[in-house]
Amino acid sequence: MPNPLIFAVPKGRILEEALPLMARAGVVPEAEFHDKKSRALSFACENPEMRLIRVRAFDVATFVAHGAAQAGIVGSDVVEEFGYPDLYAPVDLAIGHCRLSVAAPEGEVSGALPSHLRIASKYPNLTRRHFEGMGIQAEVVKLNGAMELAPSLGLASRIVDLVSTGRTLLENGLVETNTILDISARLIVNRAALKTDERVGVLVERFRALVNEREAA
């Protein structure tokens, strides 16, 4: 039996949307994967040549880029934030749609921006890149959650975060000012594994065919 192909998936909303597509592509985890009480991170699959790991979205990219996993699913925001050279995102799965946006307190959205801003985000690279393109130096305060609190508590004057409906922003007195990136989930693979393990190429073609079939329907 060859070493199992490790397929990494993120916890959360993208996973719920991805599971039906994964099943059609032959990536079917064991029953324990669906047990909400289970604390396991690694799972067997119906295909004995495959294992599934469930980790944080940012870690999906790291596992795949460094070859610890050969393939996975993650949002394009994570792909763009890290920019790993050994990571290849060959298929847009057209699920998990949202956007990465700049938001500011409601009363501070008009007028010229200063040359320096302090911004709260868990996307320091994308944030700096966006504001550099506007000629603004961005000092990024890295937070992993509760981003919306930062302006009201004086930690930052802006935030950069994922937005779906925008309801959470409004409830915290914030307004979107710019969209940095429109996001969807991607199938990602390790470049070296794609060249050396034919199972990775087969997986890519399965997902690509399913997406094309759905778009043609």
N, CA and C of each residue as an Amber inpcrd file, in Angstrom:
protein
   651
   0.8470000  -1.1930000   0.0000000   0.0000000   0.0000000   0.0000000
   0.8850000   1.2470000   0.0000000   0.7140000   2.1690000  -0.9800000
   1.5130000   3.4030000  -0.9910000   1.1360000   4.3030000   0.1730000
   1.9900000   5.2910000   0.4660000   1.6570000   6.2710000   1.4910000
   0.3460000   6.9510000   1.1390000  -0.5260000   7.1930000   2.1290000
  -1.8110000   7.8210000   1.8010000  -1.6280000   9.2480000   1.2960000
  -2.4940000   9.6430000   0.4030000  -2.5480000  11.0330000  -0.0380000
  -3.2660000  11.8260000   1.0480000  -2.6260000  12.8650000   1.5700000
  -3.2240000  13.6600000   2.6450000  -3.9580000  14.8510000   2.0350000
  -5.2430000  14.9590000   2.3560000  -6.1120000  16.0160000   1.8370000
  -6.5150000  16.8970000   3.0130000  -6.1500000  18.1770000   2.9680000
  -6.4020000  19.1050000   4.0780000  -7.6400000  19.9530000   3.8220000
  -8.4820000  20.0740000   4.8410000  -9.6870000  20.8970000   4.7090000
  -9.7770000  21.8480000   5.8930000 -10.4110000  23.0080000   5.7000000
 -10.5450000  23.9820000   6.7890000 -11.7920000  23.7360000   7.6130000
 -11.7300000  24.1230000   8.8810000 -12.9320000  24.1080000   9.6960000
 -13.8400000  25.2520000   9.2390000 -15.1540000  25.0900000   9.4410000
 -16.0420000  26.2200000   9.1850000 -16.8870000  26.1350000   7.9310000
 -17.3110000  27.3210000   7.4710000 -18.3410000  27.4250000   6.4360000
 -17.9210000  26.8210000   5.1050000 -16.6850000  27.0460000   4.6910000
 -16.2440000  26.5060000   3.4060000 -16.3700000  24.9870000   3.3950000
 -16.0280000  24.3580000   4.5110000 -16.0830000  22.8980000   4.5700000
 -17.4930000  22.3890000   4.3400000 -18.4770000  23.0360000   4.9500000
 -19.8660000  22.5950000   4.7760000 -20.2750000  22.6360000   3.3070000
 -19.8330000  23.6700000   2.5970000 -20.1600000  23.7750000   1.1770000
 -19.3430000  22.8090000   0.3330000 -18.1400000  22.4770000   0.8100000
 -17.2370000  21.6450000   0.0210000 -17.5560000  20.1580000   0.1120000
 -18.1470000  19.7240000   1.2190000 -18.3300000  18.2850000   1.4360000
 -19.0880000  17.5670000   0.3110000 -20.1980000  18.1180000  -0.2220000
 -20.8700000  17.4160000  -1.3240000 -19.9840000  17.2920000  -2.5640000
 -19.2130000  18.3360000  -2.8530000 -18.3110000  18.3060000  -4.0060000
 -17.1880000  17.2980000  -3.7700000 -16.6560000  17.2790000  -2.5580000
 -15.6130000  16.3140000  -2.2120000 -16.1190000  14.8870000  -2.3950000
 -17.3430000  14.6320000  -1.9430000 -17.9000000  13.2810000  -2.0470000
 -17.9870000  12.8400000  -3.5030000 -18.3900000  13.7490000  -4.3770000
 -18.5050000  13.4160000  -5.7990000 -17.1380000  13.1990000  -6.4390000
 -16.1150000  13.8040000  -5.8300000 -14.7490000  13.6280000  -6.3460000
 -14.0590000  12.4230000  -5.7200000 -14.7560000  11.7210000  -4.8280000
 -14.1880000  10.5210000  -4.2220000 -13.4420000  10.7550000  -2.9290000
 -13.6000000  11.9590000  -2.3390000 -12.9630000  12.2590000  -1.0540000
 -14.0440000  12.1590000   0.0170000 -14.2050000  10.9620000   0.5750000
 -15.2980000  10.6870000   1.5120000 -14.7120000  10.2630000   2.8520000
 -14.8290000  11.1080000   3.8890000 -14.2450000  10.7600000   5.1900000
 -15.0730000   9.7380000   5.9450000 -14.4130000   9.0880000   6.9060000
 -15.0970000   8.1340000   7.7820000 -16.1530000   8.8450000   8.6300000
 -17.0330000   8.0470000   9.2540000 -18.1620000   8.5940000   9.9950000
 -17.7300000   9.5130000  11.1390000 -16.5890000   9.2420000  11.7710000
 -16.1490000  10.0430000  12.9190000 -15.9240000  11.5070000  12.5300000
 -15.6090000  11.7420000  11.2650000 -15.3840000  13.1050000  10.7870000
 -16.6010000  13.9870000  11.0550000 -17.7940000  13.4090000  10.9940000
 -19.0450000  14.1720000  11.1510000 -19.5270000  14.2120000  12.5980000
 -18.7970000  13.5670000  13.5180000 -19.1560000  13.5650000  14.9330000
 -18.6450000  14.8560000  15.5680000 -19.5490000  15.7420000  15.9410000
 -19.1660000  17.0470000  16.4880000 -18.4440000  16.9360000  17.8310000
 -18.5560000  15.8040000  18.5010000 -17.8710000  15.6090000  19.7740000
 -16.4270000  15.1420000  19.5920000 -16.1030000  14.6920000  18.3990000
 -14.7610000  14.1650000  18.1530000 -13.7330000  15.2970000  18.1270000
 -12.5990000  15.0580000  18.7470000 -11.5090000  16.0280000  18.7420000
 -10.3820000  15.5930000  17.8030000 -10.6180000  14.5330000  17.0630000
  -9.6060000  14.0480000  16.1240000  -9.3570000  15.0920000  15.0360000
  -8.1460000  15.1180000  14.5450000  -7.7770000  16.0380000  13.4710000
  -7.4670000  15.3050000  12.1700000  -7.2600000  13.9940000  12.2620000
  -6.9120000  13.1870000  11.0930000  -7.9040000  12.0400000  10.9840000
  -8.3590000  11.7710000   9.7560000  -9.4230000  10.8040000   9.5520000
  -9.1410000   9.9020000   8.3550000  -9.5740000   8.6550000   8.4810000
  -9.5220000   7.7460000   7.3390000 -10.5890000   8.1490000   6.3240000
 -10.4420000   7.6740000   5.1140000 -11.4310000   7.9080000   4.0540000
 -11.9120000   6.5680000   3.5070000 -13.0120000   6.5910000   2.7770000
 -13.5000000   5.3710000   2.1270000 -12.4430000   4.8100000   1.1910000
 -11.7080000   5.6980000   0.5220000 -10.5710000   5.2820000  -0.2900000
  -9.3840000   5.0760000   0.6480000  -8.8890000   3.8420000   0.7990000
  -7.8170000   3.5830000   1.7530000  -6.4970000   4.2730000   1.4060000
  -6.3850000   4.7850000   0.1970000  -5.1620000   5.4850000  -0.2020000
  -5.1950000   6.9670000   0.1620000  -6.1970000   7.3670000   0.9350000
  -6.3530000   8.7880000   1.2400000  -6.6720000   8.9840000   2.7210000
  -6.1560000  10.0780000   3.2990000  -6.5410000  10.5070000   4.6410000
  -6.9100000  11.9830000   4.5950000  -7.7780000  12.3620000   5.5040000
  -8.2490000  13.7470000   5.5770000  -7.7370000  14.3680000   6.8730000
  -7.2280000  15.5970000   6.8010000  -6.9240000  16.3370000   8.0220000
  -7.7750000  17.6060000   8.0390000  -8.2600000  17.9570000   9.2350000
  -9.1140000  19.1320000   9.3880000  -8.3970000  20.1170000  10.3150000
  -8.0120000  21.2710000   9.7570000  -7.2110000  22.2460000  10.4940000
  -7.7390000  23.6480000  10.2130000  -7.1380000  24.6500000  10.8380000
  -7.5200000  26.0350000  10.5640000  -7.2030000  26.3890000   9.1120000
  -7.9800000  27.3070000   8.5490000  -7.8200000  27.6390000   7.1320000
  -6.3930000  28.0580000   6.7930000  -5.7880000  28.9310000   7.6140000
  -4.4300000  29.3760000   7.3130000  -3.4580000  28.2030000   7.3420000
  -3.7300000  27.2140000   8.1930000  -2.8330000  26.0600000   8.2940000
  -2.9830000  25.1040000   7.1200000  -4.1510000  25.0820000   6.4790000
  -4.3220000  24.2560000   5.2750000  -3.2480000  24.6240000   4.2540000
  -3.0950000  25.9140000   4.0030000  -2.1120000  26.3730000   3.0170000
  -0.6950000  25.9760000   3.4210000  -0.3740000  26.0800000   4.7070000
   0.9700000  25.7620000   5.1860000   1.2640000  24.2670000   5.0620000
   0.3180000  23.4320000   5.4400000   0.5110000  21.9850000   5.3070000
   0.7510000  21.5960000   3.8470000  -0.0330000  22.1580000   2.9430000
   0.0930000  21.7930000   1.5320000   1.3690000  22.3780000   0.9270000
   1.6740000  23.6350000   1.2250000   2.8530000  24.2770000   0.6590000
   4.1350000  23.5480000   1.0450000   4.1750000  23.0180000   2.2660000
   5.3880000  22.3500000   2.7420000   5.3720000  20.8420000   2.5000000
   4.3360000  20.3510000   1.8080000   4.3110000  18.9500000   1.4180000
   3.8320000  17.9790000   2.4750000   3.4020000  18.4790000   3.6410000
   2.8630000  17.5950000   4.6720000   1.5020000  17.0510000   4.2430000
   0.7840000  17.8230000   3.4430000  -0.4290000  17.3690000   2.7550000
  -0.2010000  17.6160000   1.2670000  -0.7760000  16.7750000   0.4460000
  -0.5510000  16.9120000  -1.0040000  -1.6080000  17.7820000  -1.6820000
  -2.7700000  17.8910000  -1.0650000  -3.8670000  18.6600000  -1.6590000
  -4.7900000  19.1480000  -0.5620000  -5.6860000  20.0770000  -0.9190000
  -6.6260000  20.5820000   0.0690000  -7.5650000  21.5980000  -0.5320000
  -8.3970000  22.1550000   0.3160000  -9.3520000  23.1830000  -0.0880000
  -9.2210000  24.3540000   0.8730000  -9.1340000  25.5590000   0.3250000
  -9.0110000  26.7520000   1.1540000  -9.4870000  27.9640000   0.3620000
  -9.8200000  29.0450000   1.0560000 -10.2530000  30.2670000   0.3830000
  -9.1070000  30.9450000  -0.3530000  -9.4390000  31.6440000  -1.4180000
  -8.4080000  32.3470000  -2.1870000  -7.7470000  33.4540000  -1.3740000
  -8.4190000  33.9270000  -0.3000000  -7.7970000  34.9170000   0.5740000
  -6.5320000  34.3660000   1.2160000  -6.5760000  33.1050000   1.6250000
  -5.4180000  32.4650000   2.2590000  -4.3060000  32.2520000   1.2370000
  -4.6800000  31.8120000   0.0420000  -3.6900000  31.6210000  -1.0310000
  -2.9560000  32.9300000  -1.3100000  -3.7140000  34.0220000  -1.4170000
  -3.1210000  35.3230000  -1.7470000  -2.3250000  35.8990000  -0.5790000
  -2.7830000  35.6820000   0.6420000  -2.0850000  36.2230000   1.8100000
  -0.6860000  35.6330000   1.9530000  -0.5690000  34.3240000   1.7610000
   0.7240000  33.6760000   1.9460000   1.6050000  33.7440000   0.7040000
   1.0160000  33.5540000  -0.4650000   1.8060000  33.5830000  -1.6960000
   2.9070000  32.5380000  -1.7250000   2.6600000  31.3640000  -1.1470000
   3.6690000  30.2990000  -1.1260000   4.0500000  29.8890000  -2.5490000
   5.3340000  29.8740000  -2.9080000   5.7180000  29.4690000  -4.2590000
   5.4430000  27.9950000  -4.5620000   5.3980000  27.1420000  -3.5150000
   5.1740000  25.7070000  -3.7310000   3.6970000  25.3350000  -3.7000000
   2.8430000  26.3440000  -3.6530000   1.4040000  26.1160000  -3.6160000
   0.8020000  26.4730000  -4.9740000  -0.0290000  25.5770000  -5.5070000
  -0.6740000  25.7890000  -6.7970000  -2.1760000  25.6360000  -6.5970000
  -2.9450000  26.5870000  -7.1080000  -4.4030000  26.5650000  -6.9460000
  -5.0540000  26.4050000  -8.3230000  -5.1360000  25.1760000  -8.8320000
  -5.5630000  24.9650000 -10.2160000  -7.0650000  25.0490000 -10.4840000
  -7.8970000  24.9330000  -9.4300000  -9.3520000  24.8910000  -9.6700000
 -10.0820000  25.8490000  -8.7260000 -10.8290000  26.7800000  -9.3160000
 -11.7580000  27.6210000  -8.5590000 -13.0350000  26.8110000  -8.3710000
 -13.3450000  26.4660000  -7.1290000 -14.4850000  25.5970000  -6.8530000
 -15.8190000  26.3420000  -6.8720000 -15.7780000  27.6710000  -6.9660000
 -16.9900000  28.4960000  -7.0650000 -17.9430000  28.2880000  -5.8940000
 -17.3660000  28.0770000  -4.6990000 -18.1440000  28.0110000  -3.4660000
 -17.4420000  28.9090000  -2.4370000 -18.0790000  29.1020000  -1.2870000
 -17.4520000  29.8820000  -0.2250000 -17.2510000  31.3440000  -0.5850000
 -18.1840000  31.9010000  -1.3220000 -18.0190000  33.2820000  -1.7890000
 -18.1470000  34.2930000  -0.6530000 -17.2170000  35.2210000  -0.6020000
 -17.2810000  36.3730000   0.2840000 -16.2660000  37.3840000  -0.2390000
 -15.9210000  38.3890000   0.5510000 -14.9520000  39.3830000   0.0830000
 -14.0950000  39.8550000   1.2540000 -12.9020000  40.2870000   0.9250000
 -12.0160000  40.8890000   1.9130000 -12.1290000  42.3890000   1.7410000
 -12.5610000  43.0720000   2.7860000 -12.8840000  44.4970000   2.6650000
 -12.2520000  45.3320000   3.7720000 -12.1110000  46.6170000   3.4690000
 -11.7180000  47.6170000   4.4510000 -13.0010000  48.2000000   5.0360000
 -13.0240000  48.3780000   6.3480000 -14.1800000  48.9990000   6.9850000
 -13.7130000  50.0440000   7.9860000 -14.5170000  51.0860000   8.1380000
 -14.1880000  52.1990000   9.0240000 -15.4260000  52.5740000   9.8260000
 -15.2490000  53.2770000  10.9570000 -16.4120000  53.7730000  11.7010000
 -17.2830000  54.6520000  10.8150000 -18.5630000  54.5780000  11.0420000
 -19.5400000  55.2220000  10.1590000 -19.2620000  56.7050000   9.9250000
 -18.7930000  57.4070000  10.9150000 -18.5790000  58.8430000  10.7720000
 -17.2410000  59.2310000  10.1880000 -16.4180000  58.2300000   9.7930000
 -15.0700000  58.5390000   9.3270000 -14.7910000  58.0400000   7.9070000
 -15.8170000  57.9320000   7.1040000 -15.6330000  57.3640000   5.7660000
 -15.4050000  58.4200000   4.6890000 -15.5930000  59.6890000   5.0080000
 -15.4010000  60.7410000   4.0070000 -14.1020000  61.4850000   4.2710000
 -13.6460000  62.2010000   3.2570000 -12.4300000  62.9970000   3.4100000
 -11.1880000  62.2240000   2.9870000 -10.0990000  62.9640000   2.8310000
  -8.8380000  62.3690000   2.3980000  -8.2340000  61.5180000   3.5100000
  -7.5900000  60.4180000   3.1200000  -6.9510000  59.5440000   4.0980000
  -5.5680000  60.0770000   4.4380000  -5.1290000  59.8830000   5.6800000
  -3.7750000  60.3050000   6.0550000  -2.7240000  59.3970000   5.4070000
  -1.4680000  59.7950000   5.4900000  -0.3920000  59.0120000   4.8660000
  -0.0230000  57.7820000   5.6870000  -0.5360000  57.7050000   6.9280000
  -0.2600000  56.5660000   7.7950000  -1.5520000  56.1480000   8.4920000
  -1.8400000  54.8550000   8.4570000  -3.0380000  54.3320000   9.1220000
  -2.6650000  53.1160000   9.9630000  -3.3220000  52.9840000  11.0980000
  -3.2020000  51.7510000  11.8690000  -4.4520000  50.9190000  11.6030000
  -4.2390000  49.6870000  11.1760000  -5.3380000  48.8420000  10.7150000
  -5.2740000  47.4940000  11.4210000  -6.4020000  47.0270000  11.9120000
  -6.4870000  45.7060000  12.5470000  -6.8930000  44.6720000  11.5040000
  -6.1460000  43.5750000  11.4390000  -6.4580000  42.5390000  10.4570000
  -5.6820000  41.2680000  10.7630000  -6.1590000  40.1490000  10.2600000
  -5.3480000  38.9280000  10.2950000  -4.7110000  38.6880000   8.9200000
  -4.7990000  39.7080000   8.0570000  -4.2140000  39.6360000   6.7140000
  -3.1730000  40.7480000   6.5440000  -2.0450000  40.6850000   7.2370000
  -1.0740000  41.7840000   7.1610000  -0.4990000  42.0120000   5.7640000
  -0.2410000  40.9410000   5.0290000   0.3690000  41.1050000   3.7070000
  -0.5900000  41.7400000   2.7030000  -1.8050000  41.2360000   2.6360000
  -2.7910000  41.8030000   1.7150000  -3.1440000  43.2350000   2.1110000
  -3.2030000  43.4970000   3.4080000  -3.5380000  44.8410000   3.8860000
  -2.4570000  45.8410000   3.4910000  -1.2070000  45.5000000   3.7900000
  -0.1140000  46.4200000   3.4430000  -0.0490000  46.6450000   1.9410000
  -0.2010000  45.5780000   1.1720000  -0.1330000  45.6860000  -0.2830000
  -1.2230000  46.6150000  -0.8210000  -2.4290000  46.4680000  -0.2830000
  -3.5430000  47.3010000  -0.7370000  -3.2790000  48.7770000  -0.4610000
  -2.8520000  49.0940000   0.7490000  -2.6650000  50.5010000   1.1110000
  -1.4030000  51.1000000   0.4880000  -0.3790000  50.2730000   0.2860000
   0.8010000  50.7640000  -0.4200000   0.4250000  51.2220000  -1.8270000
  -0.5040000  50.4940000  -2.4510000  -0.9700000  50.8740000  -3.7810000
  -1.6990000  52.2070000  -3.7850000  -2.1500000  52.6420000  -2.6130000
  -2.8190000  53.9410000  -2.4770000  -1.8650000  55.0110000  -1.9490000
  -0.5920000  54.6180000  -1.7670000   0.3910000  55.5650000  -1.2560000
   0.2810000  55.7910000   0.2360000  -0.2910000  54.8150000   0.9540000
  -0.4980000  54.9460000   2.4010000   0.3090000  53.8710000   3.1270000
   1.0130000  54.2730000   4.1650000   1.7480000  53.3190000   4.9880000
   0.7880000  52.7100000   5.9980000   0.6720000  51.3930000   5.9670000
  -0.2620000  50.7020000   6.8580000   0.4950000  50.0110000   7.9820000
   0.1900000  50.3870000   9.2050000   0.6960000  49.6850000  10.3780000
  -0.3850000  48.6830000  10.7670000  -0.0760000  47.4020000  10.6160000
  -1.0990000  46.3810000  10.8260000  -0.9860000  45.7830000  12.2260000
  -2.0710000  45.8800000  12.9680000  -2.1910000  45.2080000  14.2620000
  -2.8510000  43.8630000  13.9910000  -2.1210000  42.7750000  14.2050000
  -2.6450000  41.4590000  13.8390000  -3.5900000  40.9300000  14.9150000
  -4.8320000  40.7170000  14.5080000  -5.8370000  40.0950000  15.3640000
  -6.3930000  38.8820000  14.6390000  -6.8100000  37.8780000  15.4060000
  -7.3910000  36.6890000  14.7930000  -8.9080000  36.6350000  14.9180000
  -9.4780000  37.6100000  15.5940000 -10.9260000  37.6520000  15.7450000
 -11.3480000  38.9330000  16.4360000 -12.6550000  39.1280000  16.5570000
 -13.2160000  40.3270000  17.2000000 -12.6530000  41.6120000  16.6040000
 -12.4050000  41.5800000  15.3110000 -11.8180000  42.7190000  14.6000000
 -12.6600000  43.9850000  14.7500000 -13.9860000  43.7990000  14.7990000
 -14.8960000  44.9380000  14.8020000 -14.7640000  45.8180000  16.0360000
 -14.1610000  45.2750000  17.0990000 -13.9850000  46.0480000  18.3340000
 -12.8360000  47.0490000  18.2410000 -11.9040000  46.8080000  17.3330000
 -10.6610000  47.5880000  17.3110000 -10.8790000  49.0950000  17.1600000
 -11.7150000  49.5730000  16.2270000 -11.8880000  51.0250000  16.1070000
 -12.5300000  51.6710000  17.3300000 -13.5460000  51.0450000  17.8930000
 -14.2530000  51.6550000  19.0240000 -13.3930000  51.7130000  20.2820000
 -12.4050000  50.8210000  20.3760000 -11.5280000  50.7970000  21.5500000
 -10.1920000  51.4970000  21.2980000 -10.0770000  52.1240000  20.1370000
  -8.8840000  52.9080000  19.8470000  -7.6640000  52.1040000  19.4470000
  -7.8520000  50.8290000  19.1520000  -6.7150000  50.0000000  18.7470000
  -6.3000000  50.2670000  17.3110000  -7.2650000  50.6110000  16.4670000
  -6.9920000  50.8810000  15.0490000  -8.0970000  51.7720000  14.5090000
  -7.7910000  52.4840000  13.4250000  -8.8060000  53.3630000  12.8450000
  -9.6020000  52.6790000  11.7360000  -9.0710000  51.5560000  11.2410000
  -9.7330000  50.7830000  10.1900000  -9.5510000  49.3100000  10.5020000
 -10.3730000  48.4810000   9.8690000 -10.1400000  47.0400000   9.9210000
 -10.1570000  46.4970000   8.4950000  -9.5000000  45.3710000   8.3030000
  -9.5920000  44.6120000   7.0550000 -10.0160000  43.2040000   7.4480000
 -11.1700000  42.7760000   6.9460000 -11.7030000  41.4870000   7.3800000
 -12.5970000  40.9020000   6.2870000 -12.9390000  39.6270000   6.4750000
 -13.8710000  38.9760000   5.5550000 -15.2780000  39.4950000   5.7890000
 -15.9890000  39.7110000   4.6960000 -17.3660000  40.2020000   4.7730000
 -18.2380000  39.3140000   3.8920000 -19.3580000  38.8980000   4.4440000
 -20.3170000  38.1270000   3.6610000 -21.5740000  38.9650000   3.4370000
 -22.3650000  39.1760000   4.4820000 -23.5760000  39.9970000   4.3530000
 -23.3270000  41.4490000   4.7750000 -22.3060000  41.6770000   5.5960000
 -22.0400000  43.0190000   6.1170000 -22.8040000  43.3430000   7.3770000
 -23.6010000  42.3940000   7.8550000 -24.4510000  42.6530000   9.0270000
 -23.6200000  42.9040000  10.2910000 -22.5670000  42.1130000  10.4700000
 -21.7340000  42.2770000  11.6790000 -21.0860000  43.6480000  11.7110000
 -20.6530000  44.1340000  10.5460000 -20.0690000  45.4780000  10.4860000
 -21.0870000  46.5210000  10.9320000 -22.2780000  46.4550000  10.3760000
 -23.3180000  47.4370000  10.7000000 -23.6720000  47.4150000  12.1800000
 -23.7330000  46.2210000  12.7500000 -24.0870000  46.0970000  14.1680000
 -23.0100000  46.6990000  15.0750000 -21.8040000  46.8680000  14.5280000
 -20.7070000  47.4530000  15.3040000 -20.3320000  48.8480000  14.8170000
 -21.2560000  49.4780000  14.0790000 -21.0660000  50.8610000  13.6720000
 -20.0010000  51.0700000  12.6120000 -19.7420000  50.0400000  11.7960000
 -18.7200000  50.1220000  10.7580000 -19.3390000  50.0600000   9.3700000
 -18.6320000  50.6580000   8.4070000 -19.1010000  50.7120000   7.0180000
 -17.9670000  50.2690000   6.1000000 -18.3030000  49.4460000   5.1170000
 -17.2870000  49.0520000   4.1170000 -16.8740000  50.2640000   3.2870000
 -15.5770000  50.4180000   3.0760000 -15.0860000  51.5140000   2.2360000
 -14.4280000  51.0300000   0.9600000 -13.8000000  49.8610000   1.0000000
 -13.1340000  49.3070000  -0.1840000 -13.2090000  47.7900000  -0.1400000
 -13.3040000  47.1810000  -1.3190000 -13.1400000  45.7340000  -1.4320000
 -11.7270000  45.4620000  -1.9330000 -10.9790000  44.6820000  -1.1820000
  -9.6180000  44.3410000  -1.5780000  -9.6090000  43.1340000  -2.5020000
 -10.4790000  42.1440000  -2.1990000 -10.4180000  40.8750000  -2.9250000
 -11.7620000  40.1670000  -2.8630000 -12.2610000  39.7380000  -4.0220000
 -13.4190000  38.8360000  -4.0520000 -12.8960000  37.4160000  -3.8780000
 -13.5380000  36.6640000  -3.0120000 -12.9860000  35.3880000  -2.5610000
 -13.9040000  34.2250000  -2.9230000 -13.2910000  33.1110000  -3.2790000
 -13.9920000  31.8360000  -3.4230000 -13.0380000  30.7260000  -2.9980000
 -13.5710000  29.5400000  -2.7570000 -12.7420000  28.4140000  -2.3370000
 -11.9870000  27.8360000  -3.5310000 -10.7630000  27.4130000  -3.2850000
  -9.9160000  26.8270000  -4.3370000  -9.4380000  25.4360000  -3.9260000
  -9.2920000  24.5680000  -4.9240000  -8.5460000  23.3350000  -4.7200000
  -7.0800000  23.7080000  -4.8210000  -6.2970000  23.3590000  -3.8060000
  -4.8690000  23.6590000  -3.8340000  -4.0810000  22.3590000  -3.7900000
  -2.9010000  22.3720000  -4.4160000  -2.0360000  21.1930000  -4.4150000
  -0.5940000  21.6350000  -4.2260000   0.2160000  20.7100000  -3.7380000
   1.6440000  20.9380000  -3.6480000   2.2590000  20.7170000  -5.0300000
   3.0400000  21.6830000  -5.5030000   3.5820000  21.6110000  -6.8700000
   4.4260000  20.3600000  -7.0960000   5.2790000  20.0300000  -6.1330000
   6.1310000  18.8500000  -6.2880000   5.2910000  17.5780000  -6.3290000
   4.2660000  17.5030000  -5.4680000   3.4000000  16.3230000  -5.4460000
   2.6450000  16.1700000  -6.7580000   2.2550000  17.2870000  -7.3540000
   1.5500000  17.2300000  -8.6340000   2.4190000  16.5890000  -9.7140000
   3.7240000  16.8400000  -9.6330000   4.6530000  16.2870000 -10.6330000
   5.0260000  14.8370000 -10.3510000   5.0140000  14.4430000  -9.0810000
   5.5510000  13.1310000  -8.7220000   4.4990000  12.1000000  -8.3090000
   3.3030000  12.5290000  -7.9900000   2.2560000  11.6050000  -7.5340000
   1.0560000  11.7320000  -8.4690000   0.8580000  10.7150000  -9.2860000
  -0.2050000  10.7970000 -10.2980000  -1.5900000  10.9130000  -9.6800000
  -1.7320000  10.4980000  -8.4180000  -3.0380000  10.5990000  -7.7480000
  -3.4630000  12.0570000  -7.5950000  -2.4890000  12.9460000  -7.4360000
  -2.8020000  14.3700000  -7.2890000  -3.3770000  14.9150000  -8.5860000
  -2.7650000  14.5650000  -9.7000000  -3.2690000  15.0030000 -11.0040000
  -4.6770000  14.4820000 -11.2710000  -4.9270000  13.2350000 -10.8950000
  -6.2640000  12.6460000 -11.0680000  -7.2930000  13.4220000 -10.2480000
  -6.9190000  13.7660000  -9.0260000  -7.8120000  14.5230000  -8.1570000
  -8.1380000  15.8940000  -8.7520000  -7.1290000  16.5620000  -9.2750000
  -7.3400000  17.8680000  -9.9100000  -8.3330000  17.7440000 -11.0540000
  -8.1680000  16.7410000 -11.8890000  -9.0590000  16.5760000 -13.0450000
 -10.4830000  16.2390000 -12.6110000 -10.6250000  15.4770000 -11.5430000
 -11.9790000  15.1650000 -11.0420000 -12.6910000  16.4340000 -10.5970000
 -12.0130000  17.2460000  -9.7830000 -12.6400000  18.4800000  -9.3060000
 -12.9160000  19.4380000 -10.4650000 -11.9830000  19.5380000 -11.3930000
 -12.1760000  20.4430000 -12.5410000 -13.3990000  19.9980000 -13.3640000
 -13.5410000  18.6990000 -13.5770000 -14.6700000  18.1980000 -14.3510000
 -15.9880000  18.4640000 -13.6360000 -16.0050000  18.3140000 -12.3100000
 -17.2310000  18.5760000 -11.5560000 -17.6430000  20.0390000 -11.6130000
 -16.6660000  20.9340000 -11.5100000 -16.9640000  22.3680000 -11.5930000
 -17.4750000  22.7300000 -12.9850000 -16.8220000  22.1820000 -14.0180000
 -17.2650000  22.4610000 -15.3920000 -18.6620000  21.9140000 -15.6510000
 -18.9370000  20.7420000 -15.0820000 -20.2630000  20.1320000 -15.2410000
 -21.3350000  20.9970000 -14.5900000 -21.0190000  21.5190000 -13.4060000
 -21.9860000  22.3680000 -12.6900000 -22.2280000  23.6640000 -13.4350000
 -21.1660000  24.2550000 -13.9940000 -21.3130000  25.5160000 -14.7190000
 -22.0870000  25.3380000 -16.0190000 -21.9910000  24.1370000 -16.5940000
 -22.6800000  23.8790000 -17.8640000 -24.1540000  23.5540000 -17.6570000
 -24.5040000  23.1770000 -16.4310000 -25.9080000  22.7830000 -16.1520000
 -26.8550000  23.9580000 -16.2040000
